[in-house]
Every structure is written in C-alpha cells, then in structure tokens.
Coordinates of C-alpha atoms in Angstrom, one line a residue:
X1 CA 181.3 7.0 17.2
X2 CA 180.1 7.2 21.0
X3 CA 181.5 3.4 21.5
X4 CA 184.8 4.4 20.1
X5 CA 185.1 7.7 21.4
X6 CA 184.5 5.7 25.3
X7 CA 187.0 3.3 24.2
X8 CA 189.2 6.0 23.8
X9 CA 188.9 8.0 27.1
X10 CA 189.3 4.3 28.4
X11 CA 193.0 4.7 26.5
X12 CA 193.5 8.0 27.9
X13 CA 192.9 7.1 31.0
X14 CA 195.1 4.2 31.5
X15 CA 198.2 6.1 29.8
X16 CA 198.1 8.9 32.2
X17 CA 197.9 6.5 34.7
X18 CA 200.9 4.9 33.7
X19 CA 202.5 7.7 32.8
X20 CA 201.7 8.6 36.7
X21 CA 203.3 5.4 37.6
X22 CA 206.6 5.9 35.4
X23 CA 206.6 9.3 36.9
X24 CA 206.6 8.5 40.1
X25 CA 209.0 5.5 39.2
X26 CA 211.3 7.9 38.4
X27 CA 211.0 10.5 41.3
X28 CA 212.2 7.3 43.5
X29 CA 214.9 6.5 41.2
X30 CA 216.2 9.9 41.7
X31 CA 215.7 10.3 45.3
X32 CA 217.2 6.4 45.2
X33 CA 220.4 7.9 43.6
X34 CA 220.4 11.2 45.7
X35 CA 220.5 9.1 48.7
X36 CA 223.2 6.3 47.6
X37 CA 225.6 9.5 47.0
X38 CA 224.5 11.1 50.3
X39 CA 224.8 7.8 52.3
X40 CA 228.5 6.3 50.4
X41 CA 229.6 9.8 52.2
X42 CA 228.6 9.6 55.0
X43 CA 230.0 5.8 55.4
X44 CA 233.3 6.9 54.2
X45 CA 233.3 9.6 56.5
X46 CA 232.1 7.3 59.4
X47 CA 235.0 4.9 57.9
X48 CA 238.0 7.3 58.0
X49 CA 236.5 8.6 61.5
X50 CA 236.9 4.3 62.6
X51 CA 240.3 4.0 60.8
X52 CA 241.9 7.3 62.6
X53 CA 240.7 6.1 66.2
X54 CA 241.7 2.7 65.3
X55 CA 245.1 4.5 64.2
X56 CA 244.8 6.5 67.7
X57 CA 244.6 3.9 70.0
X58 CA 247.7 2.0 68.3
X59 CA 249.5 5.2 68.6
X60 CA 248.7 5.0 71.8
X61 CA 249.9 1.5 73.1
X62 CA 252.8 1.9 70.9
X63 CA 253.8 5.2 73.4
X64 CA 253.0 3.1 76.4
X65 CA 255.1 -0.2 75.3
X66 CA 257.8 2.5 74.2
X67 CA 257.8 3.7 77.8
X68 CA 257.8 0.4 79.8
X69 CA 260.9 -0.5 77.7
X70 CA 262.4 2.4 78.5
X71 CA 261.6 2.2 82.3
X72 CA 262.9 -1.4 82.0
X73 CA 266.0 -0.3 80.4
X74 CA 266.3 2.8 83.0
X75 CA 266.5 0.4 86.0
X76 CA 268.2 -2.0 85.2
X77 CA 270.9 0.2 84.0
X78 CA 270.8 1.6 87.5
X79 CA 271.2 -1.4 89.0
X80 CA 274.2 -2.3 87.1
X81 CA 276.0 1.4 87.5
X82 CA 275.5 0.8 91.0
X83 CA 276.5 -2.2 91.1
X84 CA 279.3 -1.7 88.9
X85 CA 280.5 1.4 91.3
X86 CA 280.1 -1.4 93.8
X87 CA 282.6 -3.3 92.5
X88 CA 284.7 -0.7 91.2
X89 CA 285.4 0.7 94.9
X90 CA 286.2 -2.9 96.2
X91 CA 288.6 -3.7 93.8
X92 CA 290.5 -0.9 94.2
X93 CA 290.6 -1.2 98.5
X94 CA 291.2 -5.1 97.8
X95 CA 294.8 -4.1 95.6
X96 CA 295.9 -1.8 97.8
X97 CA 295.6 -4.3 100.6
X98 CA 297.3 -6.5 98.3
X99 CA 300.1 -4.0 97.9
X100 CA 300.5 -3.5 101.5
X101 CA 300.6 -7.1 102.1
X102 CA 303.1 -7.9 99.6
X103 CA 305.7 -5.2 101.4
X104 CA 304.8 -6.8 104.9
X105 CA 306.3 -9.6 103.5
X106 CA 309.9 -7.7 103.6
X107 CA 310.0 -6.7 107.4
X108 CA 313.0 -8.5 109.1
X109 CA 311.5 -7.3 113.0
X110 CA 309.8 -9.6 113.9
X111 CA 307.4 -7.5 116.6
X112 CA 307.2 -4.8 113.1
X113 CA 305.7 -7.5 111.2
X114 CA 303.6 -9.1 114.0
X115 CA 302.0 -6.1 113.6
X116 CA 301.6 -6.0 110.1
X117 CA 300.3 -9.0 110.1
X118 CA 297.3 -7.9 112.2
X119 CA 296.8 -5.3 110.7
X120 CA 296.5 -7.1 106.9
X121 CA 294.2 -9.8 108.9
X122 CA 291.6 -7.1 110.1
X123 CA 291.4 -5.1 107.1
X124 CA 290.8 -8.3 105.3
X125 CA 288.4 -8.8 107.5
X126 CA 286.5 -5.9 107.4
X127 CA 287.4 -5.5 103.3
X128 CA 284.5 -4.6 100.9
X129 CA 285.8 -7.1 98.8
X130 CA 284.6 -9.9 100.5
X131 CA 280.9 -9.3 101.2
X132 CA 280.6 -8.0 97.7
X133 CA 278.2 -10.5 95.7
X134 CA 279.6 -11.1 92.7
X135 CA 276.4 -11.7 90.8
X136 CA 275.0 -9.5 88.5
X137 CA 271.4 -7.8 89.9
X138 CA 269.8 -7.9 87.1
X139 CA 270.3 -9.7 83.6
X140 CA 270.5 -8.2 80.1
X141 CA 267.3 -10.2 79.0
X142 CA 264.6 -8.1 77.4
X143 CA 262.7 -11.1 76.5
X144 CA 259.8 -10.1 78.7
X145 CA 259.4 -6.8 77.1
X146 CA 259.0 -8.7 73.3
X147 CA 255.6 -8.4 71.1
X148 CA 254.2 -10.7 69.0
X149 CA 251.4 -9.4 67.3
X150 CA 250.6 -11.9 64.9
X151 CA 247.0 -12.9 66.1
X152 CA 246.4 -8.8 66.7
X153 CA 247.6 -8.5 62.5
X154 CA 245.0 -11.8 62.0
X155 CA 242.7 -10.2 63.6
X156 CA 243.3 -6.8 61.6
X157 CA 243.3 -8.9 58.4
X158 CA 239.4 -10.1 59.0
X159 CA 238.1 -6.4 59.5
X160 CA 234.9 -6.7 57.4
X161 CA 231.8 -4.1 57.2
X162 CA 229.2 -4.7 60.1
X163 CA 227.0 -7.8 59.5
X164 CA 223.4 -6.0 58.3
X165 CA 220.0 -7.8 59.2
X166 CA 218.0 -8.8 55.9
X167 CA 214.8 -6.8 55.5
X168 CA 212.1 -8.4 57.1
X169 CA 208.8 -9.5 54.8
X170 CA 205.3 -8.0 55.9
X171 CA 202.4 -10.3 55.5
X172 CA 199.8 -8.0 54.3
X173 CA 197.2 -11.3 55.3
X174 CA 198.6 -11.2 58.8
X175 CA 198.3 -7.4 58.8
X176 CA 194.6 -6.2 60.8
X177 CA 192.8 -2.6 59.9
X178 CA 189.7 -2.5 62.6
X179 CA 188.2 0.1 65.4
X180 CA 190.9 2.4 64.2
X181 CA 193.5 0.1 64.8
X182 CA 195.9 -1.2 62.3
X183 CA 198.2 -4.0 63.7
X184 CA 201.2 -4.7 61.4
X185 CA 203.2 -8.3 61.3
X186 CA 206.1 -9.3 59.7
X187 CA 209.0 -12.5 59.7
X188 CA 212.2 -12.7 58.9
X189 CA 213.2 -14.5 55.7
X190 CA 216.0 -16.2 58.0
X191 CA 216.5 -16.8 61.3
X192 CA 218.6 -14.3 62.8
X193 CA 219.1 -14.6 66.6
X194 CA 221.5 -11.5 66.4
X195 CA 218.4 -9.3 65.8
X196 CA 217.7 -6.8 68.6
X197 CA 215.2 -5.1 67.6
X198 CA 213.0 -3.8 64.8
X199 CA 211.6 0.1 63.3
X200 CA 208.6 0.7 62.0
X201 CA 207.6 3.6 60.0
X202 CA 204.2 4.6 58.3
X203 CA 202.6 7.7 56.9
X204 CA 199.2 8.5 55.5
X205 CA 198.4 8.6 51.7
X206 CA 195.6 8.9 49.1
X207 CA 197.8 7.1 47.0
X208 CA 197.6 3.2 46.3
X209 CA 200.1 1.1 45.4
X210 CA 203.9 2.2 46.1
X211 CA 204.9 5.1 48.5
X212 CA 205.0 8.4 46.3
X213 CA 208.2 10.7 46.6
X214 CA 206.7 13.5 46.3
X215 CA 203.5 15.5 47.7
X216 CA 203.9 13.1 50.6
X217 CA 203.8 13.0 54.3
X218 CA 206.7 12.5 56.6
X219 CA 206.9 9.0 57.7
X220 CA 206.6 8.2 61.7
X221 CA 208.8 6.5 63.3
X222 CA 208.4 3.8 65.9
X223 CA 211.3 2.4 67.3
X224 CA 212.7 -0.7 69.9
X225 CA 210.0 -3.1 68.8
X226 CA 210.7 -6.1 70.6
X227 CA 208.1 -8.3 68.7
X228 CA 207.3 -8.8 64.7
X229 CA 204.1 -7.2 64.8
X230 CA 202.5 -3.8 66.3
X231 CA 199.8 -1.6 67.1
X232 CA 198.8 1.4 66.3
X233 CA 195.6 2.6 68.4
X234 CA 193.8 5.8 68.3
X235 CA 194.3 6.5 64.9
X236 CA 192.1 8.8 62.7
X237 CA 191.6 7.9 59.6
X238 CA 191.4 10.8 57.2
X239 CA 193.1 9.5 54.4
X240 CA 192.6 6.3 52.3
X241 CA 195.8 4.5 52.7
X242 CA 198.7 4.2 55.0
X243 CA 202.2 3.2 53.7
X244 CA 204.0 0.8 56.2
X245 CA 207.6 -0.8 56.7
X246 CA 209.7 -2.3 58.9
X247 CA 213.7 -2.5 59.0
X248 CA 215.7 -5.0 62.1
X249 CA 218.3 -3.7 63.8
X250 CA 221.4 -5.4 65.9
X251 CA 223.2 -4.0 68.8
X252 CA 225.2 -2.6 65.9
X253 CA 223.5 -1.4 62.7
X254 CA 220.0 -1.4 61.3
X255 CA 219.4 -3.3 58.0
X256 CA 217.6 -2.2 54.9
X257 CA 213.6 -2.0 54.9
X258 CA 211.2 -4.0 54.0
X259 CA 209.3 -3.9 50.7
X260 CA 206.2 -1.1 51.8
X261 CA 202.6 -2.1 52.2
X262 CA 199.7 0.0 51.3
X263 CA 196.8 -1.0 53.9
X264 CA 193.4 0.7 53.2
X265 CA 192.1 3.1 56.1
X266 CA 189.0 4.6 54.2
X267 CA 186.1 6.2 56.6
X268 CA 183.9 9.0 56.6
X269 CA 185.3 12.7 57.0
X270 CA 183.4 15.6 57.3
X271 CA 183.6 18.8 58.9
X272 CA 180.5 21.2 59.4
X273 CA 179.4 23.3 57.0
X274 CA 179.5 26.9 58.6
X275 CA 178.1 28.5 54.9
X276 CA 174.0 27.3 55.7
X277 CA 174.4 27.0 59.2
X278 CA 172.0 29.1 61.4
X279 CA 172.9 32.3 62.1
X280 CA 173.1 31.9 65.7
X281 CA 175.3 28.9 65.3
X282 CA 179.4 29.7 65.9
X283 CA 180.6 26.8 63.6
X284 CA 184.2 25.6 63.4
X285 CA 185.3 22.5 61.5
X286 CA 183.9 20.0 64.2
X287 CA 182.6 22.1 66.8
X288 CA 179.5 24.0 67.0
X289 CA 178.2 26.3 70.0
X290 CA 175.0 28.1 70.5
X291 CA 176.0 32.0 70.1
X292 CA 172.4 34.1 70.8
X293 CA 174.2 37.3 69.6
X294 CA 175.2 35.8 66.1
X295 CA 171.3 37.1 64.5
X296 CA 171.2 40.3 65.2
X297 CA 171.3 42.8 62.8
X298 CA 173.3 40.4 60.2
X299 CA 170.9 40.9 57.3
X300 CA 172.0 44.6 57.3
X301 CA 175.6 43.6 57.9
X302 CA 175.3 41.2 55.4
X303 CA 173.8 43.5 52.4
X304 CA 176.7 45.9 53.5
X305 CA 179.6 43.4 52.6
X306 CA 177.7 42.3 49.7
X307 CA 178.0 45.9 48.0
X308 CA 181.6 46.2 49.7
X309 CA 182.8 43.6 48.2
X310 CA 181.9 44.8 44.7
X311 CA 184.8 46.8 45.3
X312 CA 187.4 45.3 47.8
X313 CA 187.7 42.5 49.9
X314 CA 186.0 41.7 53.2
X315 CA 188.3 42.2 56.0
X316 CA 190.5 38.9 57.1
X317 CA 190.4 40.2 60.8
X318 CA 186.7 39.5 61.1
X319 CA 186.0 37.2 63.2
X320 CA 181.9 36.8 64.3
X321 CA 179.3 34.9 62.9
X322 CA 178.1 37.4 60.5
X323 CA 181.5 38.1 58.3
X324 CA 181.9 34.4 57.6
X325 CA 182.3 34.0 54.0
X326 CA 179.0 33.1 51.7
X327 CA 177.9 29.9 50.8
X328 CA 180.8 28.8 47.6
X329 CA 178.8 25.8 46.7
X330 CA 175.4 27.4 46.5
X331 CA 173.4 24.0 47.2
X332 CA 171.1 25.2 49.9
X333 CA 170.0 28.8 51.8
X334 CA 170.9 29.3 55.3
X335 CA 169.0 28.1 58.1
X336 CA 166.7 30.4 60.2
X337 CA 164.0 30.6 62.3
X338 CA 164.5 28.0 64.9
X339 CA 166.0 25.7 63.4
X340 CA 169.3 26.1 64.8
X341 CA 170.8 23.2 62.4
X342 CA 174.2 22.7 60.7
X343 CA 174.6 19.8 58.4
X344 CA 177.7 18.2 57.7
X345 CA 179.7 19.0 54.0
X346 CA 179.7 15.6 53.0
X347 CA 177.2 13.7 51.6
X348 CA 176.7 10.2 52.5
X349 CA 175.7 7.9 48.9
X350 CA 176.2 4.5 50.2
X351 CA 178.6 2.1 52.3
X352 CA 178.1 2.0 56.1
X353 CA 179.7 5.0 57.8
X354 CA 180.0 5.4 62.0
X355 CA 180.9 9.0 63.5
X356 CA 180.2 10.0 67.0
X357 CA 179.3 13.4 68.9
X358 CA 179.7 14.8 72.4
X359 CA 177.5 17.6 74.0
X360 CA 178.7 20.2 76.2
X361 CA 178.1 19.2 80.1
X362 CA 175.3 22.0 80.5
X363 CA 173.8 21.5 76.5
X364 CA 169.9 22.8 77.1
X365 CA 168.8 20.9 73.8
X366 CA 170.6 18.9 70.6
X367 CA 169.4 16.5 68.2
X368 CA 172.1 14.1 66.1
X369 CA 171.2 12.8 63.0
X370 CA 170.6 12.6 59.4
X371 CA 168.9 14.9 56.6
X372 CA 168.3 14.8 53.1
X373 CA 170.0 17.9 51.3
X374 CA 166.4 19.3 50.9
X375 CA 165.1 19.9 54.6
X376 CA 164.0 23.3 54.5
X377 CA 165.4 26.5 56.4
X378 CA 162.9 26.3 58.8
X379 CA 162.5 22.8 59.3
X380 CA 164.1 21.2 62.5
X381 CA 165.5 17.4 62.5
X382 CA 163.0 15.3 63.3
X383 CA 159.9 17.1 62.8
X384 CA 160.1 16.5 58.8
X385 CA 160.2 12.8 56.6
X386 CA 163.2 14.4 55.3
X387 CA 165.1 13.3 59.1
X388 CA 165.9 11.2 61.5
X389 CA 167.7 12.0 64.5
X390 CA 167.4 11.6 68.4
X391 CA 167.2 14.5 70.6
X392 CA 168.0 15.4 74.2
X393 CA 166.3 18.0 76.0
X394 CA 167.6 19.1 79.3
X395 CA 165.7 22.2 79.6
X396 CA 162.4 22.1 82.0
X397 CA 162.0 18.9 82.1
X398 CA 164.6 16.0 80.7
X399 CA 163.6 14.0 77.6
X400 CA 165.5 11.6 75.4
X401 CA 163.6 10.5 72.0
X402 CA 163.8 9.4 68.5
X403 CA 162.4 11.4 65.9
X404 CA 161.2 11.2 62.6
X405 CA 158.5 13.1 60.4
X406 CA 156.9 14.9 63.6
X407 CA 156.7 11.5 65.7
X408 CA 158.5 11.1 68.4
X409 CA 159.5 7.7 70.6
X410 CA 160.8 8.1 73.9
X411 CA 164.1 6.3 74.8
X412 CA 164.1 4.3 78.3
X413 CA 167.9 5.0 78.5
X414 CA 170.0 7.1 80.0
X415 CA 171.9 9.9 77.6
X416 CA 175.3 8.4 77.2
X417 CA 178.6 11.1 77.3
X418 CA 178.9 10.0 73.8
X419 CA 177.0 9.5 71.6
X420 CA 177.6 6.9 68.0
X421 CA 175.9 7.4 65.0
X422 CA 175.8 4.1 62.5
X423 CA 174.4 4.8 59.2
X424 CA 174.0 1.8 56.3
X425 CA 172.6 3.6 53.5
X426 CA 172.5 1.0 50.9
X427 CA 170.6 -1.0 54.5
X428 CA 168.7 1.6 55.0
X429 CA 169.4 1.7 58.8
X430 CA 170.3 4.5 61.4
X431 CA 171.3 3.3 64.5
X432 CA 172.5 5.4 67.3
X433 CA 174.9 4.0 70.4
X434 CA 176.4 4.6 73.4
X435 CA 180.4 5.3 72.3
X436 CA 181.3 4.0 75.2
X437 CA 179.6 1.0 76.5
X438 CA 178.5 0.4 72.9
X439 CA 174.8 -0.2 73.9
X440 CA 172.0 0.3 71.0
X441 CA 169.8 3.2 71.3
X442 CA 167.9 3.6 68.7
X443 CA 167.4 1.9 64.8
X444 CA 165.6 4.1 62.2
X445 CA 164.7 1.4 59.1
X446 CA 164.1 4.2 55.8
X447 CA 164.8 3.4 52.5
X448 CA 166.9 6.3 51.8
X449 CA 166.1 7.7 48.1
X450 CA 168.5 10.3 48.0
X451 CA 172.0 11.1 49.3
X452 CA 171.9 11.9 53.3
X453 CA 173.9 14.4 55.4
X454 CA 174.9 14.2 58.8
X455 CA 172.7 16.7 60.6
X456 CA 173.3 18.7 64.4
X457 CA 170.7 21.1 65.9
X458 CA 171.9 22.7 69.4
X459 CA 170.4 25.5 71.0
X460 CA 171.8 26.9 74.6
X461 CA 175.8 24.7 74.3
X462 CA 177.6 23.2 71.8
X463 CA 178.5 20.2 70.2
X464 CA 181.7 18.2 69.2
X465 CA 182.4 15.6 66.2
X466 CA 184.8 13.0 66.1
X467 CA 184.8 11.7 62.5
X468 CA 187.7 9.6 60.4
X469 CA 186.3 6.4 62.3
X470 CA 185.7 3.1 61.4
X471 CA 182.3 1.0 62.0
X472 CA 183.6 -0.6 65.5
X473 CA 183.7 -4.0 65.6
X474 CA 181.2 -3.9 68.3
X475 CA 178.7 -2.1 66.2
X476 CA 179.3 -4.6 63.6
X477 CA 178.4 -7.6 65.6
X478 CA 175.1 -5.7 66.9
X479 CA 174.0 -5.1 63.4
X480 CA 174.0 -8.2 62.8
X481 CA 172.2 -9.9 65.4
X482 CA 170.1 -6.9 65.1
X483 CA 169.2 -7.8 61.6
X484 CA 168.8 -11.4 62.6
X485 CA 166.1 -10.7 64.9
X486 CA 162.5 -10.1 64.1
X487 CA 159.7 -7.6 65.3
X488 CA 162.5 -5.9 66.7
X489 CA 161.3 -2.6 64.7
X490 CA 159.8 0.5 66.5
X491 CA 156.9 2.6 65.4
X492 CA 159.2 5.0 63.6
X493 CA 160.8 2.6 61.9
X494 CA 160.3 0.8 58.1
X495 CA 159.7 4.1 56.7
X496 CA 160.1 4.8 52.8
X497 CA 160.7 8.1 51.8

C-alpha cells in the first residue's frame, strides 16, 4: 500500500510538471501569435511608409525633369522668336530696297540716277539683310532632355525585403558562471561578414529549462557587441537561473534570436532576521546598527501592543525598534542581555557558501560568524561550542581574534575593510578572508551536526552584508592548497560538536 501509494505521488508529480510545461508551452504560443499579429503590422505599416516616400521622391524628379524640359523649351523658343523677328525686320528693309532699286532702273537723267545709284549702293551696304546669319540659334533637338529608365525599372523589379542575419547558436560549454561573472559566447551558423553587430538580453529566473511567459522579469538589454561573447560582472545572484540570448544585427535590420540558455547562478541569500534580534539592534534586511535607545522600556511597550492587537492592528507608521512585528516563525526568543546578536534567516544544510561583511569606519566591537539555531539569548558568538566567529575590538585597546567555545586565538593580521566568510558544511570548515586581497584569516575545522546560521554581533556601529555571491575563484584555489597542507590546524580547530 505505502510502495504504491509513493509510486503514485511519483505519478502526480511528474503530471503536474508536465502539465506546467504544456502550460507554459502554451502561454508562449500565445504571446508567439500576439506578437506575429502585432509585428505583420507594424512591417506593413513600415512598408506603405517605404513605398509612399519611394512614391515621393519619384514625384519629385518627375516635377524637376518636367521643369528642365520646360526651361529647355522656354529658351529655345526665345531664341527662335528673336531670331525669327530678326529676320522678319530684314526681309522686309531688304524688298523695299529691292523696290526702290527696280524704279532707279527707269530714270533717263543721268546725274538723277547717279544719285540713285549711290544711294541703293549705301543702303545695301549698311542693310540688315546682309549681316543677318542665316542659321538657326538653336535646333529643334530634344534628344538631350530624353529618359531611359530601364536600368532604374530593373532596379525597381529586384526590390526584395532586407537581408536578416541567421540567429546565432550559444555554446552553453563555451559559456563561464564564476566570481559573479557569467561570460556568454556564441557563433554563427554561417559566415556572415555583413554582421555589424550583435544584442544580448538576459533576465533572472527560478525557473529551469525554457524562458517562462509569465510571472517573469523584464529582459536587459545589451546592445553594439562587437565580439561573440560577453561579460557580465558585478552581478548578484539572488535567483537560480538566468535566461540568455543573443540576436546579430546589420547596418540595416537585426535578425531573429537565438534559441535561450538557462545558466545556473545559485548562491546563498539571506537577509537578517530583525524578529530575535537584540533589542538594541536597528535591523534592516542587510544592515544592522547599534541603537542604545532600542531597550528601554520595550517590555511594557511590548505587552501593550500585545493586548492592542487583540483588537486592532498595530500602527504601519511605527517605525523604532520596539513596534517591529513579533517573531512569525517562532523558532527562537529574542536576544538580550549583551548579546547584541542577529542571525541571519537562512539556514545553511550543506554545499559551500561565501558572503562577506563590512563594519562601519568607527565600529567599537563586531564578531562575524556562524551559530547553531540553539545558541541561547544570552550567549555571545564565540563564547559557546554552539559558534564560531572572529571578532574585532576597537574599543580600549585593538584586538583581532578567532573564537570558539570561550577560547580565543589572536590574529597577527591587520582587520581588512572587508571581511569574507567561507563556509563548507558538508567540509566542516569556516574560513574567514580578506574580500579584497583575498588573504586567509582564519579556518575553524567542526564537524557541524546541525544546520548553521550566519551570525553578527555589533555593539557601538553597524554592520553591512553583501550576500547572492559565489565562492570566488580565489577562495577556491586556497581551500584547496589549504586542505593539501598538513599541521596547518590552530588550537581552535578539529572541533566536533
């Protein structure tokens, strides 16, 4: 009964997950759809919009050839009226002449037509007639003013769509996920020497396999790669995946995208938990900060909201220490006393997992660490075999030491600005760094026996977290050689509990 009712919760769950898969099959369908209807628009819009300035700029060229024709045909017409008038004139001097001439002939005196004769000779002379050039200025030929658009109407008849890049292939081998870095490559499945340059989009997502349509994030856009692979730095990973692709572009158009990849960004993320911190803690999500007013008088202020909220709700607008909301998961009281500790709201079960943590420039005292969920409300880090941490004191005198169930080591470093916390729980090792230079600290060895949380004390300052990071490469590499070494261990170290 118990093996078949297993087998079928096994059932169970591998229909919903493929009904899950179908489902979000068919979201991208739809939206698949939704966007061919959206996109044929807008190209035939974008079409008629080419079309009607290709039609303008004929339009255009037409009026202008229209107009030099006309010029043409305006001058030379000119030129011929004038010319024309020219002749017109001369003609009509050169027959009366002619007229007058013919009647000389009829004088009988011979002094009377002497005369005549002189005066026919110097108006011949002196007649229009004969400097008129009897060549036409300009010829009827138009020729120069023809068109022959046959190549321009070849040219019309090989309009085609723009030539679109293929979608480039990403090599999820090629691809590299390390010190919060994810470097992405991809190739061309042809050569393509028109490419000018490529897009690349990603977006975070809890979700493996293909991109989900809905309940996801926006995608980010980088744009005018140059290369076929890039970089993203300074990234924090708070989710488990991120959903990549890539589309090439020419000078002209950009082509479809590539098939997405899924790359797996998993790392630790936790925030503080402000529900058992110590009253005279001012917790936010990363940050804490010493607050010395935060324990007075809250037990009062605390009954009171108790019995008020029997019968209505707590005030929104409040905003100290003492109206944050009580503890929801119940797992642990309320530090007090001084121990002025907050743990983190995540516990840590196994894997290796690297966060780090700056201190305020003028921090009297803070310890950074680890603590099983059952250190005690007055216990302090380091003081109890329930944790480990290191502590700085800058208050009287300046110390830097490990700590661990009440024993203390000194540390013959200097404190860095940051400071990197490595823990290997399934190695049983805590190791602390510099964030910068990356230099070893400190190594606990424990056999840890029960889940650990990460643990802050601070008292006079504050603290900062920066979690959603990945073991760095660096830290990596010292583990190792650290664990290749022998009698390396401190007196604090190789500790069962």
């Amino acid at each position: 009964m118990g093996s078949q009712r297993e087998a079928l919760q096994r059932i169970i769950s591998t229909l919903a997950n493929k009904n899950d898969e179908i489902q979000n099959f068919i979201d991208t369908l739809n939206q698949t759809l939704k966007g061919v209807q959206e996109n044929s628009s807008n190209i035939l819009s974008e079409l008629d919009e080419e079309f009607d300035s290709l039609y303008s700029i004929l339009d255009e060229v037409k009026e202008s050839m229209i107009n030099s024709i006309k010029q043409e045909q305006a001058r030379k017409s000119q030129e011929l009226q004038s010319q024309l008038s020219q002749c017109n004139n001369a003609l009509e001097n050169s027959e009366e002449l002619l007229e007058f001439a013919t009647r000389s002939l009829d004088i009988k005196e011979p002094e009377e037509f002497s005369k005549a004769a002189r005066q026919i000779k110097d108006r011949v002379t002196m007649a229009s007639a004969f400097r008129l050039s009897l060549k036409p200025k300009v010829s009827d030929n138009m020729t120069h003013l023809m068109v022959d658009f046959s190549q321009e109407r070849q040219i019309l008849q090989t309009l085609k769509f723009l030539p679109v890049p293929k979608a480039p292939e990403i090599d999820p081998v090629e691809c590299l996920v390390a010190d919060n870095s994810v470097t992405v490559a991809w190739r061309m499945p042809e050569e393509d020497n028109k490419i000018d340059h490529f897009i690349m989009e990603y977006r975070k997502t809890n979700f493996d396999g293909l991109p989900r349509v809905k309940d996801e994030r926006c995608w980010e856009v980088v744009d005018n790669i140059k290369g076929t692979e890039y970089t993203l730095s300074g990234l924090k990973f708070d989710s488990k995946y991120m959903n990549f692709r890539v589309r090439a572009c020419n000078k002209a158009v950009a082509g479809e995208f590539s098939d997405p990849v899924t790359l797996e960004t998993k790392a630790l993320n936790f925030n503080l938990d402000n529900s058992s911190s110590h009253l005279n803690l001012k917790v936010e999500d990363t940050c804490v900060e010493w607050d010395p007013t935060g324990g007075k008088g809250q037990d009062s202020k605390i009954k009171g909201k108790e019995n008020k909220g029997r019968s209505g709700t707590p005030s929104p607008k409040r905003t100290s220490v003492g109206s944050r909301p009580p503890a929801v998961r119940g797992s642990r009281d309320r530090f007090t006393g001084e121990s002025y500790t907050v743990l983190g709201d995540t516990a840590i079960e196994s894997g290796q997992h690297y966060w780090e943590v700056k201190a305020q420039k003028d921090c009297k005292s803070y310890s950074v660490g680890v603590a099983y969920k059952t250190l005690g409300k007055f216990d302090q880090l380091g003081k109890t075999n329930t944790s480990w941490c290191i502590h700085v004191n800058n208050w009287l005198q300046n110390t830097f030491a490990a700590k661990h169930n009440n024993k203390v080591k000194a540390l013959d470093v200097a404190v860095p600005e940051r400071i990197g916390v490595f823990c290997d729980f399934d190695g049983g090792q805590l190791s602390f760094y510099d964030a910068n230079s990356k230099q070893l600290l400190y190594s606990f060895k424990a056999k840890f026996t029960q889940p650990v949380l990460p643990g802050f004390m601070v008292w006079c300052g504050g603290l900062s977290l920066s979690t959603g990071m990945q073991v760095p490469s660096a830290v990596r590499t010292l583990q190792k050689n650290e664990n290749g070494m022998t009698g390396s261990t401190s007196s604090l170290n190789n500790i069962t509990q």
